[in-house]
Amino acid sequence: MGNQVSVEEAGSVGYRVLGVQAKSPASECGLVSFFDFVVAAGGTELRELDSTFIDKIKASEDEALLCTIYNIKSKTTREVSIIPKRNWGGQGLLGVTIRFDTYFKADEHLVRVLDVERNSPAFAAGLKAETDYILGTAETVFPDSDALTQACLASLDSRLDVYVYNVDDDQVRVVPLVPTRNWGGHGCLGAAVAHGYLHRLPARCRSSLGNSVESDLWPVHPRAKDAMRDHVADDATLPHPPGVTVTSAAAQAANNNKKALPGGMEREPSSDSAADFVDESSAQLQPSPPGGQETNNST
């Protein structure tokens, strides 16, 4: 059957690290945005989107929690010890945004910047031709250039914070884009991008884990579900960023089908964070896009 998932793909799941807040417990143990997956915690494999990881974080407050991390860039596994705590200077116990996702061929799901037009939004944001790879936002991964285009069109004339990896610096950084059609050139970014087999990460950067540039930027989507909010603080009026935000692939697919409200407004997240987490625990991973396809686009 065409939609059957292989045993390898079914087992290649975990909690993808999307955002790491500066000076947080997650930052101290060297978690790398987008490239790291938490695949086990406290000796338990994390193969399903349920409360297991959250429960272990809560139970290990101020104590070392041993986690197994798989890095898709170097394709290596390592053990890290992370200490969930409240008094590190930010909100939450870990200071990390995570998303239950598959890492099956995940290193192929990124968008390479081929060219940047001068004085374009991409130029103003500091994107670098040939060496920059656009990975996604704090809520979603960009598996192809179409996903990037859709995100930009949904954020015209407003800020879109994206994670970008540079092969020369070996760093993942947060880049604030402002897509617009009013810059005097082609497209809303003024950049030529591509994805597919010929645009994967080069071999020269595969030997390292990469690292996340510490930033005060905290790109969290307004609809992201904060599964730890009730545990972090009783005051529901506290602003984001959250300590641990869990979203699912199915929830993202549902969000993509929602129409934006007039004036660029978006629906407020539910105040019942516990219910939000329970609702998402039954979500199924969406099939990965076909691999090996190569596409060049101007955005």
Coordinates of C-alpha atoms in Angstrom, one line a residue:
M1 CA 0.0 0.0 0.0
G2 CA 1.3 3.4 -0.9
N3 CA 0.6 5.0 2.4
Q4 CA 2.2 2.3 4.6
V5 CA 4.9 3.5 6.9
S6 CA 8.1 1.4 7.1
V7 CA 9.3 0.0 10.4
E8 CA 12.3 2.4 10.2
E9 CA 10.2 5.4 9.7
A10 CA 7.7 4.4 12.4
G11 CA 10.6 4.1 14.9
S12 CA 12.3 7.4 13.9
V13 CA 10.3 9.7 16.2
G14 CA 11.0 11.9 19.2
Y15 CA 10.6 15.5 20.5
R16 CA 12.3 17.9 18.1
V17 CA 14.1 20.8 19.7
L18 CA 12.8 23.9 17.9
G19 CA 13.7 26.9 20.1
V20 CA 16.3 27.1 22.9
Q21 CA 16.1 30.2 25.1
A22 CA 19.3 31.9 26.1
K23 CA 20.9 30.9 29.5
S24 CA 18.2 28.3 30.0
P25 CA 18.7 24.7 31.3
A26 CA 18.3 23.5 27.7
S27 CA 21.0 26.0 26.5
E28 CA 23.4 24.9 29.3
C29 CA 23.3 21.3 28.2
G30 CA 24.0 22.2 24.5
L31 CA 20.7 21.4 22.8
V32 CA 20.7 22.5 19.2
S33 CA 17.6 23.9 17.5
F34 CA 16.1 21.8 14.8
F35 CA 18.9 19.3 14.6
D36 CA 18.4 17.7 18.0
F37 CA 15.6 15.2 18.9
V38 CA 15.0 14.0 22.4
V39 CA 14.3 10.3 21.9
A40 CA 14.5 9.1 25.5
A41 CA 14.3 10.5 29.0
G42 CA 15.0 8.9 32.3
G43 CA 15.6 5.5 30.6
T44 CA 12.2 5.6 28.8
E45 CA 12.0 5.8 25.0
L46 CA 9.7 8.6 23.8
R47 CA 7.9 6.9 20.9
E48 CA 4.4 8.4 21.4
L49 CA 3.0 11.9 21.9
D50 CA 1.8 11.5 25.5
S51 CA 2.5 12.9 28.9
T52 CA 5.6 10.8 29.6
F53 CA 8.3 13.4 28.8
I54 CA 6.3 16.2 30.6
D55 CA 5.8 14.0 33.7
K56 CA 9.5 13.2 33.9
I57 CA 10.4 16.9 33.6
K58 CA 8.1 17.7 36.5
A59 CA 9.4 14.8 38.6
S60 CA 13.0 15.9 38.0
E61 CA 12.8 19.5 39.1
D62 CA 16.2 20.6 40.5
E63 CA 17.5 17.1 39.8
A64 CA 19.5 15.8 36.8
L65 CA 17.3 14.2 34.1
L66 CA 19.3 12.0 31.7
C67 CA 18.1 12.4 28.1
T68 CA 19.1 10.6 24.9
I69 CA 19.5 13.0 22.0
Y70 CA 19.7 12.1 18.3
N71 CA 21.3 14.7 16.1
I72 CA 20.1 14.6 12.5
K73 CA 23.0 16.6 11.1
S74 CA 25.7 14.3 12.3
K75 CA 23.5 11.3 12.6
T76 CA 24.8 10.6 16.1
T77 CA 23.3 9.8 19.5
R78 CA 24.5 11.3 22.8
E79 CA 23.5 11.4 26.4
V80 CA 22.9 14.8 28.1
S81 CA 22.0 15.6 31.7
I82 CA 19.5 18.5 32.0
I83 CA 18.3 20.0 35.3
P84 CA 14.7 21.3 35.1
K85 CA 14.5 24.4 37.4
R86 CA 12.5 27.5 37.9
N87 CA 15.1 30.0 39.0
W88 CA 17.3 30.2 35.9
G89 CA 16.0 33.7 34.9
G90 CA 13.3 32.8 32.4
Q91 CA 9.9 31.1 32.3
G92 CA 9.5 27.4 32.5
L93 CA 11.6 24.5 33.7
L94 CA 13.7 23.9 30.5
G95 CA 13.4 27.1 28.3
V96 CA 12.8 25.1 25.2
T97 CA 10.2 24.7 22.5
I98 CA 9.7 21.1 21.4
R99 CA 7.5 19.3 18.8
F100 CA 6.8 15.6 18.5
D101 CA 8.0 14.8 15.0
T102 CA 9.7 12.2 12.8
Y103 CA 13.4 12.4 12.0
F104 CA 13.1 9.9 9.2
K105 CA 15.0 11.7 6.3
A106 CA 14.6 14.9 8.3
D107 CA 18.0 16.2 7.1
E108 CA 16.6 16.4 3.6
H109 CA 13.7 18.7 4.7
L110 CA 15.2 22.1 4.6
V111 CA 15.4 25.0 2.2
R112 CA 18.7 26.3 0.7
V113 CA 19.2 29.9 -0.1
L114 CA 20.7 30.2 -3.6
D115 CA 20.7 33.9 -4.3
V116 CA 19.7 37.1 -2.5
E117 CA 18.7 40.3 -4.3
R118 CA 20.3 43.5 -3.1
N119 CA 18.0 45.7 -1.0
S120 CA 15.4 42.9 -0.7
P121 CA 13.7 41.8 2.5
A122 CA 16.1 38.7 2.5
F123 CA 19.1 41.0 2.1
A124 CA 17.9 43.3 5.0
A125 CA 17.5 40.2 7.2
G126 CA 21.1 39.1 6.5
L127 CA 20.4 35.9 4.6
K128 CA 23.5 34.5 2.9
A129 CA 23.5 32.9 -0.6
E130 CA 24.7 29.3 -0.9
T131 CA 25.6 28.9 2.7
D132 CA 22.3 29.5 4.5
Y133 CA 19.6 26.9 5.0
I134 CA 16.1 28.0 6.2
L135 CA 14.8 25.4 8.6
G136 CA 11.5 26.7 9.9
T137 CA 9.7 28.6 12.7
A138 CA 9.2 27.7 16.3
E139 CA 6.0 25.9 15.4
T140 CA 6.8 24.2 12.1
V141 CA 9.5 22.8 9.9
F142 CA 9.9 23.9 6.3
P143 CA 10.1 20.5 4.4
D144 CA 10.3 22.3 1.0
S145 CA 10.3 25.8 -0.6
D146 CA 6.5 25.8 -0.9
A147 CA 6.2 25.7 2.9
L148 CA 8.4 28.7 3.1
T149 CA 6.4 30.5 0.5
Q150 CA 3.2 29.8 2.3
A151 CA 4.6 31.1 5.6
C152 CA 5.8 34.3 3.9
L153 CA 2.5 35.0 2.2
A154 CA 0.7 34.5 5.5
S155 CA 3.0 37.1 7.1
L156 CA 3.2 39.8 4.5
D157 CA 4.3 43.1 5.9
S158 CA 4.7 41.6 9.3
R159 CA 7.6 39.9 11.2
L160 CA 8.3 36.2 10.7
D161 CA 11.0 34.8 12.9
V162 CA 12.7 31.8 11.2
Y163 CA 15.6 29.5 12.2
V164 CA 18.5 29.5 9.7
Y165 CA 21.6 27.3 9.7
N166 CA 24.8 28.5 8.1
V167 CA 27.3 25.9 7.0
D168 CA 30.4 28.1 7.4
D169 CA 29.6 29.2 11.0
D170 CA 28.0 25.8 11.9
Q171 CA 25.3 27.8 13.8
V172 CA 21.6 27.9 13.9
R173 CA 20.4 31.5 14.4
V174 CA 17.1 33.3 14.6
V175 CA 16.4 35.6 11.6
P176 CA 13.6 38.1 11.7
L177 CA 12.1 38.3 8.2
V178 CA 9.6 40.9 7.0
P179 CA 8.1 39.6 3.7
T180 CA 6.7 42.3 1.5
R181 CA 5.8 43.0 -2.1
N182 CA 6.7 46.7 -1.7
W183 CA 10.4 46.5 -1.9
G184 CA 10.8 47.2 -5.6
G185 CA 11.8 43.7 -6.9
H186 CA 10.4 40.2 -7.5
G187 CA 8.7 38.2 -4.9
C188 CA 8.1 39.0 -1.2
L189 CA 11.6 38.0 0.0
G190 CA 13.8 38.6 -3.0
A191 CA 15.6 35.3 -2.7
A192 CA 16.0 32.3 -4.9
V193 CA 15.6 29.1 -2.8
A194 CA 15.6 25.3 -3.5
H195 CA 15.2 22.0 -1.8
G196 CA 15.8 18.4 -2.7
Y197 CA 18.6 15.9 -3.0
L198 CA 21.1 18.3 -4.6
H199 CA 20.5 20.8 -1.9
R200 CA 21.1 18.8 1.2
L201 CA 23.6 19.8 3.8
P202 CA 27.2 19.3 2.5
A203 CA 29.4 16.5 3.9
R204 CA 31.9 19.1 5.3
C205 CA 29.4 20.1 8.0
R206 CA 28.2 16.6 9.0
S207 CA 30.9 15.8 11.5
S208 CA 29.6 18.3 14.1
L209 CA 26.4 18.7 16.1
G210 CA 26.1 22.4 15.2
N211 CA 25.2 24.9 17.8
S212 CA 22.4 27.4 18.5
V213 CA 23.3 31.1 18.7
E214 CA 21.9 32.5 21.9
S215 CA 19.3 35.1 21.3
D216 CA 16.8 37.1 23.1
L217 CA 14.4 36.5 20.3
W218 CA 11.8 33.9 21.2
P219 CA 9.7 33.0 18.1
V220 CA 6.7 31.2 19.5
H221 CA 3.5 31.0 17.4
P222 CA 0.4 32.5 19.2
R223 CA -1.5 29.2 18.8
A224 CA 1.3 27.0 20.3
K225 CA 0.1 24.9 23.1
D226 CA 1.9 25.4 26.4
A227 CA 1.7 22.0 28.2
M228 CA 3.7 23.3 31.1
R229 CA 1.9 26.6 31.8
D230 CA 0.0 25.3 34.8
H231 CA 3.1 23.8 36.3
V232 CA 5.3 26.8 35.7
A233 CA 3.1 29.4 37.3
D234 CA -0.5 29.8 38.6
D235 CA -0.8 33.3 37.0
A236 CA -2.4 32.6 33.6
T237 CA -1.7 36.2 32.5
L238 CA 2.0 35.6 32.4
P239 CA 3.3 36.3 28.9
H240 CA 5.0 33.8 26.6
P241 CA 7.7 32.5 26.0
P242 CA 6.6 29.3 27.7
G243 CA 9.1 27.0 29.3
V244 CA 8.1 23.9 27.3
T245 CA 5.7 24.1 24.4
V246 CA 4.5 20.9 22.8
T247 CA 2.9 20.9 19.3
S248 CA 2.2 18.0 17.0
A249 CA 2.4 17.5 13.3
A250 CA -1.4 16.8 13.1
A251 CA -2.1 20.0 15.1
Q252 CA 0.0 22.0 12.7
A253 CA -1.9 20.5 9.7
A254 CA -5.1 21.6 11.4
N255 CA -3.7 25.1 12.0
N256 CA -2.7 25.3 8.3
N257 CA -6.4 24.7 7.3
K258 CA -7.7 27.6 9.5
K259 CA -8.3 30.9 7.7
A260 CA -6.7 34.0 9.1
L261 CA -9.0 36.5 10.6
P262 CA -9.4 40.0 9.1
G263 CA -6.5 42.4 9.7
G264 CA -4.0 39.7 10.3
M265 CA -5.5 38.7 13.7
E266 CA -5.4 35.2 15.0
R267 CA -7.4 33.2 17.4
E268 CA -6.3 33.3 21.0
P269 CA -4.9 30.0 22.4
S270 CA -7.1 28.1 24.8
S271 CA -6.8 28.9 28.4
D272 CA -7.1 25.2 29.3
S273 CA -3.6 24.1 28.6
A274 CA -4.1 20.7 30.2
A275 CA -7.0 19.9 27.8
D276 CA -5.0 21.1 24.9
F277 CA -2.2 18.6 25.7
V278 CA -4.7 15.7 26.1
D279 CA -6.3 16.6 22.8
E280 CA -3.0 16.4 21.0
S281 CA -1.9 13.1 22.6
S282 CA -3.8 11.1 20.0
A283 CA -2.4 13.0 17.0
Q284 CA -0.8 10.9 14.3
L285 CA 2.3 11.9 12.4
Q286 CA 1.6 13.1 8.9
P287 CA 3.3 11.3 6.0
S288 CA 6.7 12.8 5.0
P289 CA 6.8 14.6 1.7
P290 CA 8.3 12.5 -1.2
G291 CA 12.1 12.4 -0.9
G292 CA 14.6 13.1 -3.6
Q293 CA 12.6 15.8 -5.3
E294 CA 14.4 18.9 -6.3
T295 CA 12.7 22.3 -6.7
N296 CA 14.0 25.8 -7.3
N297 CA 11.8 28.8 -6.5
S298 CA 12.0 32.5 -6.2
T299 CA 10.3 33.8 -3.1

